[in-house]
Amino acid sequence: MYLSPRFRAWMAGTSLAAFGALASAQTPPPAAPAAAKPNVVILATGGTIAGAGASTVNSASYAAAKVAVDKLILGLPELATIANVRGEQTFQIASESFTNDALLTLAKRVSALAKQPDVNGIVVTHGTDTLEETAYFLHLTVHTDKPIVVVGSMRPGTALSADGALNLYDAVSVAGSKDAAGKGVLVTMNDEIQSGRDVAKLVNIKTEAFKSQWGPLGMVVEGKNYWFRSLAKRHTSQSEFDIDQITALPVVEIAYGYGNVPRSVIDGVGATPGLQAIVHAGTGNGSVADRVVPALQELRAKGINVIRSSRVPAGFVLRNAEQPDDKYDWVVAHDLNPQKARILAMVAMTKTRDPKELQRIFWMY
């Protein structure tokens, strides 16, 4: 078939243009660079999350603080998909053996890591018995907006349905996420994100052991955070307390109230060397037995602060209800349980022993 030179030239030009347009349309745009994974440091202190039982059915009887942090990380390769993780073995103890000196050592290390530009978040593995106390101490004293997450487990890693691996995965996920910044120290257990201020261990067997009367801040589902409330109390970077300036903690002890309690309970605690404050874990609204009141008054007359708290898991202590706190120059712990009231009292008394100032601090933190 004869094609004129002019037609052949038109066909050639059109084909080349069409081919060029098609090739351009099929060439994918340059791929966006993958987002850099966050750098998360795990500070291990021991506890059940590092524990081991004699068999897989030992979920409540086991030896705590047996597995080193490097083995914890190696045993959970999924961590590498969400963060660049490294570990430090700060302690290897059961948390009931935590001391004030251990609190100071741990908090100072957390503070130092938070200052490093190459650290995006910090996870602290911890035994559950005093986890809430350590979390609250960090919450009050470490000046940073970077996520700090305290995590533990109710079952050792050797047990059937062990909860530690998922708890740790969630903790690293939260510590590495930008949306967790500025929310204070957090606790991730049983898929929930709790505030280190509010949370308490309310059950000693089940995996849903940690609860707050005010509810969780959020949840972690498949590595994604879902937030539902914010904390109103002061903490971390807004705190007037700074772990870098604290070298020692005042002596604060707890005396427990119960039916038929004798004043000798107060007298015994009151004889503690160097005592600066006593937290009375009272019944109901921080109630104090009539035979105990004079012993607490005597301690206050000696300059020892008296802080009324309640042994009841939920609620809060009303000032000048049950006892005339203004008259006695006592402090009320607000909604803090006795063990957390002790933590705040120790931290607060690094700056003041004035009961009016202490009361302000208990309202604010």
Tab-separated table of C-alpha atoms in Angstrom:
chain	number	residue	atom	x	y	z
A	1	MET	CA	0.000	0.000	0.000
A	2	TYR	CA	1.293	3.345	-1.012
A	3	LEU	CA	1.662	5.997	1.760
A	4	SER	CA	2.609	9.493	0.881
A	5	PRO	CA	5.775	10.889	2.415
A	6	ARG	CA	3.691	13.534	4.196
A	7	PHE	CA	1.389	10.860	5.797
A	8	ARG	CA	4.343	8.685	6.835
A	9	ALA	CA	5.977	11.705	8.510
A	10	TRP	CA	2.737	12.530	10.371
A	11	MET	CA	2.368	8.913	11.566
A	12	ALA	CA	5.952	8.772	12.769
A	13	GLY	CA	5.638	12.024	14.710
A	14	THR	CA	2.370	10.983	16.316
A	15	SER	CA	3.695	7.552	17.317
A	16	LEU	CA	6.766	9.006	18.948
A	17	ALA	CA	4.697	11.538	20.898
A	18	ALA	CA	2.202	8.914	21.997
A	19	PHE	CA	5.017	6.573	23.015
A	20	GLY	CA	6.649	9.337	25.017
A	21	ALA	CA	3.402	10.162	26.810
A	22	LEU	CA	2.761	6.487	27.557
A	23	ALA	CA	6.274	5.960	28.890
A	24	SER	CA	5.968	9.057	31.047
A	25	ALA	CA	2.642	7.881	32.448
A	26	GLN	CA	4.029	4.443	33.328
A	27	THR	CA	7.177	5.684	35.085
A	28	PRO	CA	6.482	5.788	38.852
A	29	PRO	CA	7.447	8.935	40.758
A	30	PRO	CA	10.525	8.700	42.957
A	31	ALA	CA	9.733	6.823	46.170
A	32	ALA	CA	9.601	8.928	49.318
A	33	PRO	CA	12.384	8.042	51.737
A	34	ALA	CA	11.259	5.698	54.500
A	35	ALA	CA	10.658	7.443	57.805
A	36	ALA	CA	13.513	6.842	60.196
A	37	LYS	CA	12.621	4.540	63.058
A	38	PRO	CA	12.752	6.113	66.523
A	39	ASN	CA	15.599	5.306	68.896
A	40	VAL	CA	14.340	3.768	72.128
A	41	VAL	CA	16.452	2.773	75.129
A	42	ILE	CA	15.208	0.051	77.464
A	43	LEU	CA	16.420	0.375	81.050
A	44	ALA	CA	15.905	-2.968	82.766
A	45	THR	CA	15.516	-3.259	86.522
A	46	GLY	CA	14.344	-6.876	86.870
A	47	GLY	CA	10.933	-7.995	88.079
A	48	THR	CA	8.486	-10.554	86.710
A	49	ILE	CA	8.981	-9.428	83.126
A	50	ALA	CA	12.511	-10.800	83.545
A	51	GLY	CA	11.352	-13.797	85.584
A	52	ALA	CA	11.315	-17.542	84.960
A	53	GLY	CA	9.180	-20.339	86.339
A	54	ALA	CA	9.948	-24.016	86.772
A	55	SER	CA	7.394	-24.947	84.091
A	56	THR	CA	4.961	-23.375	81.652
A	57	VAL	CA	2.097	-23.668	84.137
A	58	ASN	CA	3.916	-21.613	86.789
A	59	SER	CA	2.320	-18.210	86.278
A	60	ALA	CA	2.176	-17.079	89.914
A	61	SER	CA	5.116	-18.965	91.454
A	62	TYR	CA	8.453	-18.178	89.822
A	63	ALA	CA	11.786	-16.462	90.349
A	64	ALA	CA	11.838	-12.790	89.382
A	65	ALA	CA	14.739	-10.891	87.808
A	66	LYS	CA	16.454	-13.797	86.042
A	67	VAL	CA	16.542	-12.760	82.370
A	68	ALA	CA	18.963	-10.065	81.232
A	69	VAL	CA	17.740	-7.205	79.076
A	70	ASP	CA	19.723	-8.331	76.021
A	71	LYS	CA	17.888	-11.656	76.113
A	72	LEU	CA	14.548	-9.897	76.479
A	73	ILE	CA	15.268	-7.891	73.338
A	74	LEU	CA	16.584	-10.893	71.378
A	75	GLY	CA	13.483	-12.850	72.355
A	76	LEU	CA	11.229	-10.214	70.786
A	77	PRO	CA	12.550	-9.618	67.237
A	78	GLU	CA	9.353	-7.717	66.397
A	79	LEU	CA	10.795	-4.737	68.283
A	80	ALA	CA	13.184	-4.115	65.395
A	81	THR	CA	10.241	-3.394	63.105
A	82	ILE	CA	9.074	-0.411	65.156
A	83	ALA	CA	12.235	1.103	66.665
A	84	ASN	CA	15.984	0.999	66.946
A	85	VAL	CA	16.231	-0.549	70.378
A	86	ARG	CA	19.127	-0.958	72.774
A	87	GLY	CA	19.118	-2.032	76.381
A	88	GLU	CA	20.891	-1.240	79.631
A	89	GLN	CA	20.781	-3.416	82.731
A	90	THR	CA	20.305	-0.771	85.442
A	91	PHE	CA	19.341	-3.248	88.173
A	92	GLN	CA	18.338	-6.897	88.363
A	93	ILE	CA	16.061	-7.027	91.395
A	94	ALA	CA	12.513	-7.824	92.417
A	95	SER	CA	10.709	-4.520	92.815
A	96	GLU	CA	9.725	-5.047	96.453
A	97	SER	CA	13.450	-4.570	97.137
A	98	PHE	CA	13.582	-1.144	95.470
A	99	THR	CA	15.104	1.537	97.706
A	100	ASN	CA	15.260	5.333	97.677
A	101	ASP	CA	18.825	5.111	96.412
A	102	ALA	CA	17.654	2.918	93.532
A	103	LEU	CA	14.960	5.469	92.680
A	104	LEU	CA	17.556	8.234	92.521
A	105	THR	CA	19.967	6.181	90.408
A	106	LEU	CA	17.286	5.175	87.932
A	107	ALA	CA	15.756	8.652	87.627
A	108	LYS	CA	19.137	10.294	87.061
A	109	ARG	CA	19.904	7.806	84.281
A	110	VAL	CA	16.507	8.422	82.670
A	111	SER	CA	17.144	12.164	82.859
A	112	ALA	CA	20.575	11.819	81.260
A	113	LEU	CA	19.211	9.704	78.400
A	114	ALA	CA	16.344	12.125	77.825
A	115	LYS	CA	18.881	14.881	77.197
A	116	GLN	CA	20.555	12.932	74.375
A	117	PRO	CA	19.401	14.085	70.925
A	118	ASP	CA	19.716	10.552	69.551
A	119	VAL	CA	17.214	9.145	72.093
A	120	ASN	CA	13.534	9.552	71.220
A	121	GLY	CA	11.984	7.593	74.067
A	122	ILE	CA	12.796	5.519	77.138
A	123	VAL	CA	11.261	2.308	78.457
A	124	VAL	CA	11.819	1.086	82.017
A	125	THR	CA	11.090	-2.581	82.706
A	126	HIS	CA	10.085	-3.027	86.326
A	127	GLY	CA	8.584	-5.450	88.791
A	128	THR	CA	4.914	-4.794	89.381
A	129	ASP	CA	4.948	-4.629	93.194
A	130	THR	CA	6.333	-1.078	93.333
A	131	LEU	CA	6.010	-0.126	89.658
A	132	GLU	CA	3.428	2.561	90.402
A	133	GLU	CA	5.763	4.239	92.915
A	134	THR	CA	8.722	4.361	90.533
A	135	ALA	CA	6.522	5.609	87.690
A	136	TYR	CA	5.184	8.425	89.879
A	137	PHE	CA	8.673	9.366	91.059
A	138	LEU	CA	9.886	9.681	87.458
A	139	HIS	CA	6.691	11.560	86.595
A	140	LEU	CA	7.468	14.160	89.275
A	141	THR	CA	11.200	14.616	88.784
A	142	VAL	CA	12.422	14.027	85.215
A	143	HIS	CA	12.331	17.215	83.130
A	144	THR	CA	11.506	16.103	79.598
A	145	ASP	CA	8.655	15.940	77.105
A	146	LYS	CA	10.061	12.768	75.567
A	147	PRO	CA	7.952	9.675	76.247
A	148	ILE	CA	8.973	7.651	79.297
A	149	VAL	CA	7.126	4.351	79.645
A	150	VAL	CA	7.303	1.999	82.614
A	151	VAL	CA	6.278	-1.578	81.924
A	152	GLY	CA	6.082	-4.916	83.671
A	153	SER	CA	4.211	-8.181	83.477
A	154	MET	CA	2.092	-10.325	85.736
A	155	ARG	CA	3.424	-13.613	84.361
A	156	PRO	CA	7.002	-14.670	83.660
A	157	GLY	CA	8.026	-15.222	80.065
A	158	THR	CA	8.158	-18.978	80.635
A	159	ALA	CA	4.432	-19.200	81.454
A	160	LEU	CA	1.533	-20.088	79.194
A	161	SER	CA	-0.164	-16.881	78.035
A	162	ALA	CA	2.728	-14.763	79.292
A	163	ASP	CA	1.901	-11.079	79.005
A	164	GLY	CA	5.381	-9.569	79.114
A	165	ALA	CA	6.227	-9.735	75.409
A	166	LEU	CA	3.157	-7.815	74.241
A	167	ASN	CA	3.453	-5.362	77.136
A	168	LEU	CA	7.058	-4.636	76.163
A	169	TYR	CA	6.191	-4.329	72.471
A	170	ASP	CA	3.459	-1.837	73.357
A	171	ALA	CA	5.822	0.086	75.635
A	172	VAL	CA	8.431	0.476	72.895
A	173	SER	CA	5.718	1.472	70.430
A	174	VAL	CA	4.431	4.183	72.790
A	175	ALA	CA	7.935	5.371	73.740
A	176	GLY	CA	8.810	5.813	70.098
A	177	SER	CA	5.647	7.646	69.084
A	178	LYS	CA	5.468	11.422	68.769
A	179	ASP	CA	1.880	11.531	70.012
A	180	ALA	CA	2.996	10.262	73.444
A	181	ALA	CA	5.251	13.288	74.003
A	182	GLY	CA	4.391	15.669	76.811
A	183	LYS	CA	1.925	13.319	78.491
A	184	GLY	CA	4.081	12.551	81.509
A	185	VAL	CA	5.383	9.150	82.520
A	186	LEU	CA	3.169	6.368	81.188
A	187	VAL	CA	2.522	2.735	82.095
A	188	THR	CA	1.562	0.236	79.382
A	189	MET	CA	0.003	-2.959	80.680
A	190	ASN	CA	-2.749	-5.156	79.288
A	191	ASP	CA	-3.140	-3.000	76.114
A	192	GLU	CA	-3.885	0.132	78.184
A	193	ILE	CA	-1.899	3.365	78.444
A	194	GLN	CA	-2.124	4.574	82.024
A	195	SER	CA	-0.728	7.674	83.690
A	196	GLY	CA	2.126	6.967	86.073
A	197	ARG	CA	0.422	9.346	88.487
A	198	ASP	CA	-2.973	7.650	88.620
A	199	VAL	CA	-2.327	3.975	88.065
A	200	ALA	CA	-2.155	1.433	90.882
A	201	LYS	CA	-1.789	-2.319	91.169
A	202	LEU	CA	-5.234	-3.459	92.288
A	203	VAL	CA	-5.018	-7.200	91.530
A	204	ASN	CA	-2.085	-9.481	92.277
A	205	ILE	CA	-2.861	-12.416	89.965
A	206	LYS	CA	-4.669	-11.293	86.817
A	207	THR	CA	-3.031	-9.620	83.835
A	208	GLU	CA	-5.407	-6.638	84.144
A	209	ALA	CA	-3.798	-5.822	87.486
A	210	PHE	CA	-3.149	-2.108	86.899
A	211	LYS	CA	-6.033	0.333	86.953
A	212	SER	CA	-6.783	3.983	87.597
A	213	GLN	CA	-9.968	5.225	89.191
A	214	TRP	CA	-9.966	7.984	86.572
A	215	GLY	CA	-9.513	5.558	83.674
A	216	PRO	CA	-6.686	4.997	81.201
A	217	LEU	CA	-5.309	7.762	79.014
A	218	GLY	CA	-5.614	5.504	76.006
A	219	MET	CA	-4.993	2.090	74.507
A	220	VAL	CA	-2.469	0.384	72.259
A	221	VAL	CA	-3.882	-1.850	69.534
A	222	GLU	CA	-1.467	-3.565	67.132
A	223	GLY	CA	1.202	-0.975	67.825
A	224	LYS	CA	-1.044	2.064	67.299
A	225	ASN	CA	-1.972	4.501	70.075
A	226	TYR	CA	-5.536	5.652	70.707
A	227	TRP	CA	-5.879	8.520	73.198
A	228	PHE	CA	-9.014	9.376	75.158
A	229	ARG	CA	-8.075	11.811	77.930
A	230	SER	CA	-5.278	14.057	79.163
A	231	LEU	CA	-3.805	14.529	82.626
A	232	ALA	CA	-4.663	17.756	84.464
A	233	LYS	CA	-1.941	17.563	87.128
A	234	ARG	CA	1.577	18.977	86.731
A	235	HIS	CA	4.416	16.652	85.745
A	236	THR	CA	7.821	16.194	84.065
A	237	SER	CA	8.865	19.340	82.175
A	238	GLN	CA	6.308	21.466	84.092
A	239	SER	CA	7.347	20.133	87.496
A	240	GLU	CA	9.063	22.360	90.048
A	241	PHE	CA	11.148	19.346	91.093
A	242	ASP	CA	14.229	18.300	89.118
A	243	ILE	CA	16.034	15.001	89.636
A	244	ASP	CA	19.283	16.623	88.521
A	245	GLN	CA	19.108	18.794	91.658
A	246	ILE	CA	18.087	16.043	94.113
A	247	THR	CA	20.847	14.132	95.893
A	248	ALA	CA	18.925	12.533	98.769
A	249	LEU	CA	15.325	11.903	99.805
A	250	PRO	CA	13.826	12.768	103.203
A	251	VAL	CA	12.628	9.957	105.457
A	252	VAL	CA	8.869	9.486	105.073
A	253	GLU	CA	7.083	6.430	106.461
A	254	ILE	CA	3.560	4.975	106.339
A	255	ALA	CA	1.408	3.901	109.296
A	256	TYR	CA	-1.651	1.790	108.548
A	257	GLY	CA	-5.042	2.340	110.139
A	258	TYR	CA	-7.420	-0.516	110.982
A	259	GLY	CA	-9.991	-1.548	113.553
A	260	ASN	CA	-8.555	-1.734	117.090
A	261	VAL	CA	-5.306	-0.110	115.946
A	262	PRO	CA	-3.199	0.877	118.985
A	263	ARG	CA	-1.237	4.116	119.246
A	264	SER	CA	1.906	1.991	119.482
A	265	VAL	CA	1.729	1.698	115.676
A	266	ILE	CA	2.261	5.451	115.426
A	267	ASP	CA	4.801	5.503	118.242
A	268	GLY	CA	6.835	2.794	116.520
A	269	VAL	CA	6.891	4.530	113.160
A	270	GLY	CA	7.456	7.861	114.867
A	271	ALA	CA	10.690	6.543	116.360
A	272	THR	CA	12.230	6.040	112.897
A	273	PRO	CA	15.588	7.861	112.837
A	274	GLY	CA	15.476	11.077	110.822
A	275	LEU	CA	11.717	10.892	110.240
A	276	GLN	CA	10.383	14.042	108.545
A	277	ALA	CA	6.832	12.993	107.674
A	278	ILE	CA	4.372	10.214	108.365
A	279	VAL	CA	1.612	9.169	105.978
A	280	HIS	CA	-1.387	7.787	107.835
A	281	ALA	CA	-3.246	5.258	105.678
A	282	GLY	CA	-6.642	5.741	107.253
A	283	THR	CA	-9.975	4.077	106.759
A	284	GLY	CA	-12.712	5.707	104.687
A	285	ASN	CA	-12.067	9.423	104.228
A	286	GLY	CA	-8.637	9.132	105.805
A	287	SER	CA	-10.208	8.551	109.210
A	288	VAL	CA	-7.949	8.399	112.270
A	289	ALA	CA	-8.864	6.414	115.395
A	290	ASP	CA	-9.383	8.534	118.516
A	291	ARG	CA	-6.547	6.799	120.388
A	292	VAL	CA	-4.155	7.495	117.487
A	293	VAL	CA	-4.870	11.221	117.123
A	294	PRO	CA	-2.795	12.270	120.178
A	295	ALA	CA	0.231	10.337	118.905
A	296	LEU	CA	0.049	12.110	115.543
A	297	GLN	CA	-0.384	15.466	117.274
A	298	GLU	CA	2.745	14.819	119.296
A	299	LEU	CA	4.714	14.054	116.158
A	300	ARG	CA	3.495	17.261	114.528
A	301	ALA	CA	4.565	19.211	117.635
A	302	LYS	CA	8.073	17.824	117.045
A	303	GLY	CA	8.095	19.218	113.491
A	304	ILE	CA	7.173	15.956	111.758
A	305	ASN	CA	4.542	16.474	109.071
A	306	VAL	CA	1.381	14.390	109.215
A	307	ILE	CA	-0.312	13.458	105.927
A	308	ARG	CA	-3.766	11.911	105.969
A	309	SER	CA	-4.416	9.436	103.166
A	310	SER	CA	-6.898	6.612	102.698
A	311	ARG	CA	-6.365	2.895	102.317
A	312	VAL	CA	-9.508	2.794	100.109
A	313	PRO	CA	-8.497	2.213	96.460
A	314	ALA	CA	-10.751	4.934	94.980
A	315	GLY	CA	-11.928	8.346	96.045
A	316	PHE	CA	-10.039	11.141	97.781
A	317	VAL	CA	-9.517	12.616	101.231
A	318	LEU	CA	-11.446	15.808	102.010
A	319	ARG	CA	-9.610	18.416	104.029
A	320	ASN	CA	-11.160	19.179	107.443
A	321	ALA	CA	-13.573	16.270	107.091
A	322	GLU	CA	-13.207	13.569	109.751
A	323	GLN	CA	-10.317	15.524	111.287
A	324	PRO	CA	-9.708	19.277	111.776
A	325	ASP	CA	-6.655	19.454	109.525
A	326	ASP	CA	-6.358	23.231	109.780
A	327	LYS	CA	-6.340	23.060	113.569
A	328	TYR	CA	-3.829	20.206	113.706
A	329	ASP	CA	-1.651	21.608	110.904
A	330	TRP	CA	-1.956	18.383	108.958
A	331	VAL	CA	-1.883	17.738	105.196
A	332	VAL	CA	-4.339	15.641	103.172
A	333	ALA	CA	-3.153	13.429	100.341
A	334	HIS	CA	-6.067	14.236	97.995
A	335	ASP	CA	-6.592	11.215	95.713
A	336	LEU	CA	-3.133	9.669	96.141
A	337	ASN	CA	-2.932	6.268	97.783
A	338	PRO	CA	-0.574	5.960	100.786
A	339	GLN	CA	2.420	4.710	98.801
A	340	LYS	CA	2.126	7.483	96.229
A	341	ALA	CA	1.532	10.062	98.952
A	342	ARG	CA	4.855	8.948	100.406
A	343	ILE	CA	6.575	9.483	97.038
A	344	LEU	CA	5.171	12.992	96.627
A	345	ALA	CA	5.953	13.882	100.232
A	346	MET	CA	9.592	12.840	99.813
A	347	VAL	CA	9.954	14.825	96.609
A	348	ALA	CA	8.134	17.886	97.981
A	349	MET	CA	10.185	17.926	101.169
A	350	THR	CA	13.391	18.302	99.214
A	351	LYS	CA	12.162	21.906	98.868
A	352	THR	CA	9.868	22.691	101.795
A	353	ARG	CA	8.634	21.419	105.143
A	354	ASP	CA	5.895	24.015	105.478
A	355	PRO	CA	2.550	22.154	105.670
A	356	LYS	CA	0.721	24.891	103.754
A	357	GLU	CA	3.193	24.569	100.891
A	358	LEU	CA	2.966	20.786	101.094
A	359	GLN	CA	-0.820	21.015	100.816
A	360	ARG	CA	-0.504	23.201	97.714
A	361	ILE	CA	1.777	20.597	96.189
A	362	PHE	CA	-0.626	17.763	96.964
A	363	TRP	CA	-3.453	19.668	95.250
A	364	MET	CA	-1.290	20.473	92.218
A	365	TYR	CA	0.520	17.191	91.544
